[in-house]
Coordinates of C-alpha atoms in Angstrom, one line a residue:
M1 CA 25.4 4.6 9.3
K2 CA 27.0 7.6 7.6
T3 CA 25.4 6.5 4.3
D4 CA 22.0 6.4 6.0
K5 CA 22.4 9.9 7.4
L6 CA 23.7 11.1 4.0
L7 CA 20.6 9.6 2.3
L8 CA 18.3 11.0 4.9
G9 CA 19.8 14.5 4.5
L10 CA 19.7 14.3 0.8
S11 CA 16.1 13.2 0.8
L12 CA 15.1 16.0 3.1
M13 CA 16.9 18.5 0.9
L14 CA 15.2 17.2 -2.2
L15 CA 11.8 17.4 -0.5
G16 CA 12.5 21.0 0.5
F17 CA 13.3 21.9 -3.1
N18 CA 10.2 20.1 -4.4
A19 CA 8.0 21.9 -1.9
E20 CA 9.5 25.3 -2.9
A21 CA 9.0 24.4 -6.6
Q22 CA 5.4 23.6 -6.0
K23 CA 4.9 26.8 -4.0
T24 CA 6.3 28.8 -7.0
L25 CA 4.0 27.0 -9.4
V26 CA 1.0 27.7 -7.3
N27 CA 1.9 31.4 -7.1
K28 CA 2.5 31.6 -10.8
K29 CA -0.9 30.0 -11.4
Q30 CA -2.6 32.5 -9.1
K31 CA -1.0 35.5 -10.9
A32 CA -1.8 34.0 -14.3
A33 CA -5.5 33.7 -13.7
P34 CA -6.9 37.2 -13.1
A35 CA -10.6 37.9 -13.8
S36 CA -11.1 38.6 -17.5
D37 CA -12.4 42.0 -18.5
F38 CA -13.6 41.0 -22.0
A39 CA -15.9 38.5 -23.7
V40 CA -16.0 37.3 -27.3
L41 CA -19.6 37.0 -28.4
P42 CA -21.1 35.3 -31.4
Y43 CA -22.4 37.4 -34.3
R44 CA -26.2 37.5 -34.8
N45 CA -27.6 38.7 -38.0
S46 CA -30.2 40.9 -36.2
N47 CA -27.4 43.1 -34.8
W48 CA -25.4 44.0 -37.9
E49 CA -26.8 47.5 -38.4
M50 CA -26.5 48.5 -34.7
M51 CA -22.8 47.4 -34.8
G52 CA -22.1 49.3 -38.0
F53 CA -21.3 46.3 -40.1
E54 CA -22.5 45.9 -43.7
K55 CA -25.5 43.5 -44.0
D56 CA -23.7 40.5 -45.6
V57 CA -21.0 39.6 -43.1
K58 CA -20.2 36.2 -41.7
Q59 CA -19.3 35.0 -38.2
A60 CA -15.5 34.7 -37.6
S61 CA -13.3 33.7 -34.7
L62 CA -10.3 35.4 -33.1
N63 CA -7.0 33.8 -32.2
Q64 CA -4.7 35.0 -29.5
D65 CA -2.6 37.1 -31.8
E66 CA -5.7 38.9 -33.2
L67 CA -7.0 39.5 -29.7
N68 CA -3.6 41.1 -28.8
K69 CA -4.0 43.4 -31.9
V70 CA -7.5 44.3 -31.0
N71 CA -6.3 45.3 -27.5
L72 CA -3.6 47.5 -29.1
F73 CA -6.3 49.3 -31.1
L74 CA -8.4 49.6 -27.9
V75 CA -5.5 51.4 -26.2
R76 CA -4.9 53.6 -29.2
A77 CA -8.6 54.5 -29.6
A78 CA -8.9 55.3 -25.9
Q79 CA -5.8 57.5 -25.9
D80 CA -6.8 59.3 -29.2
N81 CA -10.2 60.1 -27.8
K82 CA -9.4 60.6 -24.1
L83 CA -11.4 57.6 -23.0
K84 CA -10.7 54.9 -20.4
V85 CA -10.4 51.2 -21.1
Y86 CA -13.3 49.3 -19.6
K87 CA -14.9 46.0 -19.7
R88 CA -15.4 45.1 -23.4
Q89 CA -17.2 42.8 -25.7
Y90 CA -15.8 41.7 -29.1
V91 CA -17.9 40.4 -32.1
C92 CA -15.8 39.2 -35.0
V93 CA -17.0 38.9 -38.6
I94 CA -15.6 38.7 -42.1
D95 CA -17.1 41.1 -44.7
Q96 CA -17.8 40.7 -48.4
K97 CA -14.2 41.8 -49.3
G98 CA -12.7 39.2 -46.9
D99 CA -11.6 41.7 -44.3
K100 CA -11.7 40.5 -40.7
L101 CA -13.7 43.1 -38.6
V102 CA -14.1 43.2 -34.8
W103 CA -16.8 45.3 -33.2
V104 CA -15.5 46.5 -29.8
N105 CA -18.1 47.4 -27.2
C106 CA -16.8 49.2 -24.1
F107 CA -18.6 50.0 -20.8
C108 CA -17.5 50.9 -17.4
Q109 CA -19.8 48.9 -15.3
A110 CA -22.2 46.0 -15.5
Y111 CA -24.5 44.9 -12.7
D112 CA -24.1 41.2 -13.3
N113 CA -22.1 38.8 -15.5
E114 CA -24.7 38.6 -18.3
W115 CA -22.4 40.8 -20.3
R116 CA -20.2 37.8 -20.9
T117 CA -22.9 36.1 -23.0
K118 CA -25.3 38.9 -24.2
L119 CA -24.7 42.2 -25.8
F120 CA -24.5 45.0 -23.3
L121 CA -26.3 48.0 -24.8
V122 CA -27.4 51.3 -23.1
D123 CA -28.8 54.6 -24.2
D124 CA -26.9 57.7 -23.0
G125 CA -24.4 57.2 -20.2
G126 CA -21.7 59.5 -21.7
N127 CA -18.1 58.4 -22.2
C128 CA -18.7 55.4 -19.9
Y129 CA -20.0 53.6 -23.0
Y130 CA -18.4 53.6 -26.4
S131 CA -17.9 51.3 -29.4
F132 CA -15.8 51.1 -32.6
I133 CA -14.8 48.7 -35.3
V134 CA -11.3 47.3 -35.8
N135 CA -10.4 46.2 -39.3
L136 CA -7.6 43.6 -38.6
T137 CA -6.9 43.3 -42.4
T138 CA -6.2 46.9 -43.0
G139 CA -4.9 47.8 -39.5
K140 CA -7.3 50.6 -38.9
Y141 CA -10.2 51.4 -36.6
Y142 CA -13.3 53.5 -37.4
N143 CA -16.9 54.2 -36.4
L144 CA -16.0 55.3 -32.9
L145 CA -19.3 56.1 -31.2
V146 CA -19.4 57.6 -27.7
N147 CA -22.8 57.6 -25.9
G148 CA -24.3 61.0 -25.2
E149 CA -25.6 62.3 -21.9
A150 CA -29.3 62.2 -21.1

């Protein structure tokens, strides 16, 4: 009889620990999945000039470490130029020298989610819209363009 009570108590205790562990995992999953404020888009040859790339560049991809570096450049560029960090699009290429370049397109608002798959371009709009290029190979950014006011 004592053994049955002991087993029942132990089972209930283990179930309680398991329920708490599952609750913690659910909470961690919820915190780890915020809505993303960036999109990595494919390079299209027709856009090279508008982005500030040389003509003969090739599509490239970004790994997580490279994304982290681009985000550090984004913060630095925003601080250096008194700009805010907004939604952003990244287009990654490799140039003729073999340097990995990322065009960063920043904007404060989009009216739908099309920006996640198509380039978001506007005329004017002031410092709500800006772009620049990060050279991951040399560790520098350049070609900062802030839109003007209409």
